[in-house]
CSV table of C-alpha atoms and ligand atoms in Angstrom, one decimal:
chain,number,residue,atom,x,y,z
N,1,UNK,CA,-4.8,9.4,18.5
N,2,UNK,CA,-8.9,9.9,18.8
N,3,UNK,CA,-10.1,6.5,20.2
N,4,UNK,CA,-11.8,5.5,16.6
N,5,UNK,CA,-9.0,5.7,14.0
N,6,UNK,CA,-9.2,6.3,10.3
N,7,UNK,CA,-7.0,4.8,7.9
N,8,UNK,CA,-5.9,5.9,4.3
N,9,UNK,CA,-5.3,3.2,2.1
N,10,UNK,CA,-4.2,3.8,-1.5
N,11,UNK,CA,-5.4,1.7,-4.4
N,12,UNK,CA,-8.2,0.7,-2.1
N,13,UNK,CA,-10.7,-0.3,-4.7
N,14,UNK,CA,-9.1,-3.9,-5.7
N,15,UNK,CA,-6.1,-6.4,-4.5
N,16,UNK,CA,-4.3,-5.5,-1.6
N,17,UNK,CA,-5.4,-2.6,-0.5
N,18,UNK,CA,-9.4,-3.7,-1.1
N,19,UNK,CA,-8.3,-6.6,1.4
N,20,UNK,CA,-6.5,-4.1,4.1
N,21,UNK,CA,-9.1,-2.0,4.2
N,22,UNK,CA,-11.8,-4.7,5.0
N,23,UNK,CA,-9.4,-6.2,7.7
N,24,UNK,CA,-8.9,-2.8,9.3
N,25,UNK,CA,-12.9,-1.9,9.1
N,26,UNK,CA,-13.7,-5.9,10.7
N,27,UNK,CA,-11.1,-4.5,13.4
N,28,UNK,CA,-12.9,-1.4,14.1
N,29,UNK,CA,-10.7,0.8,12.1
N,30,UNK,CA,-13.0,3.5,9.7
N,31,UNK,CA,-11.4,3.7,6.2
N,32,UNK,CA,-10.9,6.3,3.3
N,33,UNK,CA,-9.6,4.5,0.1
N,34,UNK,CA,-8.9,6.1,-2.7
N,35,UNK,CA,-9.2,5.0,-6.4
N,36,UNK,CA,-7.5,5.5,-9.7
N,37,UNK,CA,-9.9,4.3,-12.7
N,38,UNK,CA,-12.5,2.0,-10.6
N,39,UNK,CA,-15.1,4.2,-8.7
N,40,UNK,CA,-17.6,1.0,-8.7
N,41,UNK,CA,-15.1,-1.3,-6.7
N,42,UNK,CA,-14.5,1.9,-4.5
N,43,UNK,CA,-18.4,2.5,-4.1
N,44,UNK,CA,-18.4,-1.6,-3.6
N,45,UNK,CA,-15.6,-1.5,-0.8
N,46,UNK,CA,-17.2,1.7,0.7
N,47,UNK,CA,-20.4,-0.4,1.0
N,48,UNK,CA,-18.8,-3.4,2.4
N,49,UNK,CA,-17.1,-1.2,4.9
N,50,UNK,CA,-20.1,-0.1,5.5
N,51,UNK,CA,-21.6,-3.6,6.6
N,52,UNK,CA,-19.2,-4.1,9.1
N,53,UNK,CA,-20.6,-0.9,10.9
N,54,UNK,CA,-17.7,1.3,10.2
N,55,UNK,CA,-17.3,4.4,8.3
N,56,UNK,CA,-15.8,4.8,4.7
N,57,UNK,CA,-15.2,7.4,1.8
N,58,UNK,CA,-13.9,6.8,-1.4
N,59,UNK,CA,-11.8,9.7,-2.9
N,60,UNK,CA,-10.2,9.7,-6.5
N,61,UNK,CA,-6.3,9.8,-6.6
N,62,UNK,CA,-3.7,9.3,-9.3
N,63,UNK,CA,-0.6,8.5,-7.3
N,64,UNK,CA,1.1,9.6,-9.9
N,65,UNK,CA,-0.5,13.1,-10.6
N,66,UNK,CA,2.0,14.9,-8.5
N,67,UNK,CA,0.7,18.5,-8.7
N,68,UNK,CA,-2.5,17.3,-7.7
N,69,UNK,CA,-1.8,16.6,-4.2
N,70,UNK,CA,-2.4,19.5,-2.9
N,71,UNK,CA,-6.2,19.3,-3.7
N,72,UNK,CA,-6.3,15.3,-2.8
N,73,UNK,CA,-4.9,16.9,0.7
N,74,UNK,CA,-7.8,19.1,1.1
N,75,UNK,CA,-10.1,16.9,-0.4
N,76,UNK,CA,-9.1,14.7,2.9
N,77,UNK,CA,-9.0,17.3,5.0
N,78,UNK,CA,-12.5,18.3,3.9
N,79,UNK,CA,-13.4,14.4,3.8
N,80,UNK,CA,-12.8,14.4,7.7
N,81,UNK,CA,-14.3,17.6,8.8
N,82,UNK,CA,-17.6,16.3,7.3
N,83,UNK,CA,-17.7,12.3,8.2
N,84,UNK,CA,-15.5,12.3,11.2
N,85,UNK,CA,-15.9,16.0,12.4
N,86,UNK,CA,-11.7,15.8,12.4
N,87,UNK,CA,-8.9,17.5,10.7
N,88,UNK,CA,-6.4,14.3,11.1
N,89,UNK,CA,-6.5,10.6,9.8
N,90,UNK,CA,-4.5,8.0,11.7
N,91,UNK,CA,-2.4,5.4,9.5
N,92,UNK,CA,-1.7,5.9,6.0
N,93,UNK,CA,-0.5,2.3,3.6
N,94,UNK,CA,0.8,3.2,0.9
N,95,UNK,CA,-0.3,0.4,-1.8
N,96,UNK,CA,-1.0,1.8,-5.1
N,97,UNK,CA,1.0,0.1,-7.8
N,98,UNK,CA,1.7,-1.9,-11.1
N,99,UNK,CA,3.9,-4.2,-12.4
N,100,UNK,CA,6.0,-4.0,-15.4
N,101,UNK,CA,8.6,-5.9,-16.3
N,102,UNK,CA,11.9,-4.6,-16.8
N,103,UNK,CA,13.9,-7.3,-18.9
N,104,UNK,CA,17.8,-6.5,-19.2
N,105,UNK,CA,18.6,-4.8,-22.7
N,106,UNK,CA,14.6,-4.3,-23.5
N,107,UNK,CA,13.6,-1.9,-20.9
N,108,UNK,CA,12.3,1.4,-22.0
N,109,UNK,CA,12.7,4.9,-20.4
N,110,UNK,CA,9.2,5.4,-20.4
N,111,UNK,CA,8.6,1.8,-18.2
N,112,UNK,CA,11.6,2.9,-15.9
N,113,UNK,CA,9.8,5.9,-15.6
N,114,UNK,CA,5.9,4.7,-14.9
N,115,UNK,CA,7.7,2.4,-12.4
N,116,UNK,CA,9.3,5.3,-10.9
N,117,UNK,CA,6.5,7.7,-10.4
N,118,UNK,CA,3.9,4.7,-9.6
N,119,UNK,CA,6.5,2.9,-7.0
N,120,UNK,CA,8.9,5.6,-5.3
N,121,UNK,CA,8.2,9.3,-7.0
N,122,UNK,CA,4.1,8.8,-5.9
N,123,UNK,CA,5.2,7.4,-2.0
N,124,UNK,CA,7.3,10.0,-1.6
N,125,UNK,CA,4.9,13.0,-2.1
N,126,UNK,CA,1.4,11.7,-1.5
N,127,UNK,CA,3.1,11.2,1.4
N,128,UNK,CA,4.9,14.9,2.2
N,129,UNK,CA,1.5,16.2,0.8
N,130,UNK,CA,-0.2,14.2,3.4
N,131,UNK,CA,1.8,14.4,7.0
N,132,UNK,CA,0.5,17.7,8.4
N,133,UNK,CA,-2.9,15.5,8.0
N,134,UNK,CA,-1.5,12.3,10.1
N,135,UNK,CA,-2.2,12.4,13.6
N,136,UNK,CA,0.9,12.5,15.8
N,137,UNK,CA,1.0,8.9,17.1
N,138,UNK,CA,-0.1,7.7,13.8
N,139,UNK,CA,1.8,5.1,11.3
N,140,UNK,CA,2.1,4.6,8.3
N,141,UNK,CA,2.8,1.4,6.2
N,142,UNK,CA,4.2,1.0,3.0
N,143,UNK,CA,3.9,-1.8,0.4
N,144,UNK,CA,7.3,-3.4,-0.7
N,145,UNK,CA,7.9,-7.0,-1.9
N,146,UNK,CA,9.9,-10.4,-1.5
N,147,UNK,CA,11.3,-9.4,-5.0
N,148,UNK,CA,13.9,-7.0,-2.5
N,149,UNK,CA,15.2,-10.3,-0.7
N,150,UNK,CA,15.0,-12.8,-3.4
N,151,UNK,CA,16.1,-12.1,-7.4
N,152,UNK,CA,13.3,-12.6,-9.6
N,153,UNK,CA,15.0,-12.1,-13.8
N,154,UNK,CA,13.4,-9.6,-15.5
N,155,UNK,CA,12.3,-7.3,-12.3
N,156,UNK,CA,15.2,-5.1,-12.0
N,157,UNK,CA,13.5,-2.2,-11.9
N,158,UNK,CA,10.8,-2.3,-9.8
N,159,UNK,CA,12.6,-4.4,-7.4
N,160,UNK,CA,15.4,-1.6,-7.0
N,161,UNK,CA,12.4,1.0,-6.5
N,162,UNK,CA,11.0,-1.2,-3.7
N,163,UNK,CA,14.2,-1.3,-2.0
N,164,UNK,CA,14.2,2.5,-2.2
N,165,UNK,CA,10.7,2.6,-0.5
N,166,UNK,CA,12.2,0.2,2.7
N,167,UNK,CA,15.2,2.8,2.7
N,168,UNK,CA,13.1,5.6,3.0
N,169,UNK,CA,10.6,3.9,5.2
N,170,UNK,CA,13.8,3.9,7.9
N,171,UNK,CA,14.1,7.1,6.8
N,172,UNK,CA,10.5,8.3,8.0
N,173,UNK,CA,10.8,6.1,11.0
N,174,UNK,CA,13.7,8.0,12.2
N,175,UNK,CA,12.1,11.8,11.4
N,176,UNK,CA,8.8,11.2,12.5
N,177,UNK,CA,9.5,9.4,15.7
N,178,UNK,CA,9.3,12.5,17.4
N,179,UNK,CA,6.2,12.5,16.4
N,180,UNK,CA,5.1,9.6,18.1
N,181,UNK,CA,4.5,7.8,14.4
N,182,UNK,CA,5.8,4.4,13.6
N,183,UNK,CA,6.3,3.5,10.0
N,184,UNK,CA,7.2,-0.2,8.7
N,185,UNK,CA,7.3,-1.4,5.3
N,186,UNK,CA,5.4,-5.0,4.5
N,187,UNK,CA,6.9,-7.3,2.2
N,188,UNK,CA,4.6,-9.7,0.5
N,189,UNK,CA,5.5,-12.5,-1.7
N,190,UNK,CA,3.3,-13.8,-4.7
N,191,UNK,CA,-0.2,-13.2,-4.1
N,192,UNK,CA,-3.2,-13.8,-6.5
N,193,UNK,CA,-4.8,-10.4,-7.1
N,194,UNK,CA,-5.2,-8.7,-10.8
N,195,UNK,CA,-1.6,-7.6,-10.4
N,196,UNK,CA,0.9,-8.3,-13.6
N,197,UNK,CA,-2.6,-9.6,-15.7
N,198,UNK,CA,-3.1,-11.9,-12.6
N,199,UNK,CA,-0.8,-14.7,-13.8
N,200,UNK,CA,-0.2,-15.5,-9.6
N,201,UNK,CA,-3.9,-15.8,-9.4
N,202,UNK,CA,-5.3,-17.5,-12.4
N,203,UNK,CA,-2.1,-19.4,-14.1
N,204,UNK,CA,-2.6,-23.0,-12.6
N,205,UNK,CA,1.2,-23.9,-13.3
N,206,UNK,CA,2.7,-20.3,-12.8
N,207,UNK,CA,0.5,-20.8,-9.6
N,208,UNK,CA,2.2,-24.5,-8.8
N,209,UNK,CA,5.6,-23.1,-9.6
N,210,UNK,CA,5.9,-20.4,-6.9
N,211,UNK,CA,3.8,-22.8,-4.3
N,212,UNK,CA,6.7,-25.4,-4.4
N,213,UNK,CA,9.2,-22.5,-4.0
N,214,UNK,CA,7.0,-21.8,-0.7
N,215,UNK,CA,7.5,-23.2,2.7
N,216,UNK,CA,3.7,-23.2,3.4
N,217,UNK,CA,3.1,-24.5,0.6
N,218,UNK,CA,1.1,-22.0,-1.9
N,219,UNK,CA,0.7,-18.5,-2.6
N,220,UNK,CA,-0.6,-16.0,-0.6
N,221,UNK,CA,-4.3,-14.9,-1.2
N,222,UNK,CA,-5.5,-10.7,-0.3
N,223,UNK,CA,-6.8,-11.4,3.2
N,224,UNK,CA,-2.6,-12.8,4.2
N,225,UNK,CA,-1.7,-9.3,3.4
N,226,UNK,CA,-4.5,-7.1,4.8
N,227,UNK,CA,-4.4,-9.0,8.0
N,228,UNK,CA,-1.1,-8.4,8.9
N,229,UNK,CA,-1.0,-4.6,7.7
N,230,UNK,CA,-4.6,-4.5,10.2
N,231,UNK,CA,-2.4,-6.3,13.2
N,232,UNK,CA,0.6,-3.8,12.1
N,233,UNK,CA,-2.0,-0.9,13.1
N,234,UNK,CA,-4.0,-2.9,16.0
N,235,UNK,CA,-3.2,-0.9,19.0
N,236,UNK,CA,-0.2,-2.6,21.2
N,237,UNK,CA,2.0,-2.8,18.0
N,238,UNK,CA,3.1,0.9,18.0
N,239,UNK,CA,6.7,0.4,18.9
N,240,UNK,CA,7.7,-2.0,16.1
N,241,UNK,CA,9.1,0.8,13.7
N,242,UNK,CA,11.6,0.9,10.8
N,243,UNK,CA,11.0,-2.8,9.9
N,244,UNK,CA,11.0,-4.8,6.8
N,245,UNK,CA,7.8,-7.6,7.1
N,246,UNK,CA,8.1,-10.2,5.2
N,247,UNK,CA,4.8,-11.8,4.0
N,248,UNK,CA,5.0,-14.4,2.0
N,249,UNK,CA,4.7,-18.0,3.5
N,250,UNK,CA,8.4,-18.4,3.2
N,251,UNK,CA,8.9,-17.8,0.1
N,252,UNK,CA,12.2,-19.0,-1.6
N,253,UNK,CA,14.0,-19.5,2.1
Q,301,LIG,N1,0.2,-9.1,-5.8
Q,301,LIG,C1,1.5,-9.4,-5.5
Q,301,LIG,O1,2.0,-10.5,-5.8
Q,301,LIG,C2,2.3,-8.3,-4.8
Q,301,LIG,C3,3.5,-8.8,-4.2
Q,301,LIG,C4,4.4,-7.9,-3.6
Q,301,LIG,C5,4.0,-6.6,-3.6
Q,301,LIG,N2,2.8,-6.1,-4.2
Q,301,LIG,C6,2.5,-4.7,-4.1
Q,301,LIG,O2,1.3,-4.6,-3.4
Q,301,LIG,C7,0.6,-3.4,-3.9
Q,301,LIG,C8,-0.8,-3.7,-4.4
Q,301,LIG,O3,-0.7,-4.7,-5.4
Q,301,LIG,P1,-2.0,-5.6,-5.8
Q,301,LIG,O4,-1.5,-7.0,-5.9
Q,301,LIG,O5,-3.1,-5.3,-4.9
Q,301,LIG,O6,-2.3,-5.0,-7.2
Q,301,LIG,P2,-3.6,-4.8,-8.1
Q,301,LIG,O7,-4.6,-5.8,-7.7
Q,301,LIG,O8,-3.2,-4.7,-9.5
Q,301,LIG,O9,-4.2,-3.4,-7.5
Q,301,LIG,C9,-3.4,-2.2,-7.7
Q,301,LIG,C10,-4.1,-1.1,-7.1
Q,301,LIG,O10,-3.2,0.1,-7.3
Q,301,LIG,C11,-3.9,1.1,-8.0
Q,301,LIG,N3,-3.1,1.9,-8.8
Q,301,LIG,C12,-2.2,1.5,-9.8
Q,301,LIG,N4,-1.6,2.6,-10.3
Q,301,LIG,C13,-2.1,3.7,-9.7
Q,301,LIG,C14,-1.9,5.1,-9.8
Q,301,LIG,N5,-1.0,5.6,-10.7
Q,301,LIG,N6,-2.6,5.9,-8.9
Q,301,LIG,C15,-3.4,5.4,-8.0
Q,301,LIG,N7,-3.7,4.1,-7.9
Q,301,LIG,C16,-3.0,3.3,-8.7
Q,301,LIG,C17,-5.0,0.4,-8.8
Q,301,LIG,O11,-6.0,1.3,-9.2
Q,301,LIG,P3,-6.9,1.0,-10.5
Q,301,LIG,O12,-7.9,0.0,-10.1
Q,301,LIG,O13,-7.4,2.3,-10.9
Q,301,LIG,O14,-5.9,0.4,-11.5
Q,301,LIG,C18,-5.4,-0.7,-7.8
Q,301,LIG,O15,-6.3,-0.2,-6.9
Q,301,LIG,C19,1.5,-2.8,-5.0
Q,301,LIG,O16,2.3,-1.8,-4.4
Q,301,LIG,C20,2.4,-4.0,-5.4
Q,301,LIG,O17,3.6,-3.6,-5.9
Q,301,LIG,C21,2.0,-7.0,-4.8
C-alpha cells in the first residue's frame, strides 16, 4: 500500500457512506465516492473532503448498471492516474443500497429483483470489475445489517441478501488473502439516515421503539457507522478478516 491511501466508497453522496467517507478523509484517508442521482451532495462531500485537507473525486455509478462497469473501472483507473498519479485505490466499502420491504404473500418479482441487483448482484460485480484496481494489501468492507442476526417481519428479502453478502465476504477473505487484502462485512443496526423514507431518523415513536430495544439506549446516528468502517481501515487493523461487525448499540441482545 502507497503511504497515503485512497478509498472507494459507494453511495458516497448521503447516509452512510457520506459519513465513512468524512471519517476516513479526518483520518488522513483521500476518498473517491461515487453517486447515483445526487451529483450536488457528491460535489458537497467532495468539498468537505476537501476541508479536511485530503483529496476527493466524485464519479457517477449505478450499482446496478452491470454492463457499465467496465467504463466505471476505467473511469477509476483514469480518476487515479490524474489526482493521485496511481493506477490502484486501497479499500473499497461497498454501501450503495435501498430498502424495500418484502411482506410475505405481497412481494413482487420486480422488488425481489431491485433488492437483488441493488444488495448482492451490484457487490458482486462492481466488485470483480474493480479488484485488478485494489492494491494488494488493500481491504475492502461491505455493508450488511443487524436484520441478518435479529428477524425484523416484513424484511425477508433483503435480510436473506445481506446474509448472502457476509457469506461471500468470507468468501473474498479467503481468495484474496493471498493477496494481502482483508475483507469484513459491518453490520449496523437502525440508524437515522434518508434510508426506508427516513422513518429511523425522523419518526419520534418508530425512533423510541427501536431505542428501548437498544442496550445504549437509542439509535445509531451516520458518524457510529463511518467511524468504525475508518478504524476497520486505520492501519494496525489489517489482520481482522472474514468478520461480521456488528454496529448497533446492542441492538435486540
Ligand atoms: N440506515 C440503516 O438503518 C441501515 C442499517 C443497516 C444497514 N444499512 C445499509 O447501509 C447502506 C447505506 O444505507 P444508508 O442508510 O446510508 O441509506 P441512504 O441514506 O438511503 O443512502 C443510500 C445510498 O446508496 C445509493 N444508492 C442506492 N441505490 C443505488 C444504486 N442502484 N446505485 C448506486 N448507488 C445507489 C444512494 O444514492 P442516491 O442518492 O442516488 O439515491 C445513496 O447514496 C445500505 O447498504 C443499507 O442497506 C443501513
Amino acid at each position: 500500500m502507497s503511504p497515503q491511501t485512497i478509498a472507494l466508497i459507494t453511495g458516497g453522496n448521503r447516509g452512510l457512506g457520506r459519513a465513512t467517507a468524512l471519517a476516513l478523509a479526518e483520518a488522513g484517508t483521500d476518498v473517491i465516492v461515487t453517486y447515483r442521482s445526487h451529483q450536488e451532495e457528491a460535489a458537497a462531500v467532495v468539498d468537505a473532503v476537501t476541508a479536511l485537507g485530503r483529496r476527493a473525486v466524485a464519479l457517477e455509478l449505478d450499482t446496478t448498471a452491470f454492463d457499465t462497469f467496465p467504463a466505471f473501472a476505467a473511469a477509476v483507473r483514469d480518476a487515479l492516474g490524474a489526482t493521485w498519479d496511481r493506477d490502484t485505490f486501497d479499500f473499497l466499502v461497498n454501501n450503495a443500497g435501498v430498502a424495500a420491504a418484502s411482506p410475505l404473500g405481497e412481494t413482487t418479482p420486480d422488488v425481489f429483483d431491485l433488492l437483488t441487483d441493488v444488495h448482492f448482484k451490484g457487490v458482486f460485480f462492481l466488485t470483480q470489475a474493480l479488484l485488478p484496481l485494489l492494491a494488494d494489501g488493500g481491504r475492502i468492507v461491505n455493508l450488511s445489517t443487524g436484520l441478518t442476526r435479529f428477524v425484523s417481519e416484513g424484511w425477508s428479502v433483503y435480510a436473506s441478501l445481506k446474509s448472502a453478502v457476509e457469506t461471500y465476504t468470507r468468501y473474498l477473505a479467503k481468495e484474496l488473502g493471498g493477496r494481502g487484502i482483508s475483507v469484513n462485512a459491518v453490520a449496523p443496526g437502525p440508524v437515522g439516515t434518508d434510508f426506508g423514507g427516513g422513518g429511523i431518523r425522523d419518526d419520534e415513536e418508530f425512533r423510541a421503539l427501536l431505542a428501548g430495544q437498544t442496550a445504549l439506549g437509542r439509535v445509531g446516528v451516520p458518524e457510529d457507522i463511518g467511524a468504525v468502517i475508518a478504524a476497520l481501515l486505520a492501519p494496525g487493523t489489517g489482520w481482522i478478516t472474514a468478520q461480521r461487525i456488528e454496529v448497533s448499540g446492542g441492538s435486540l441482545l
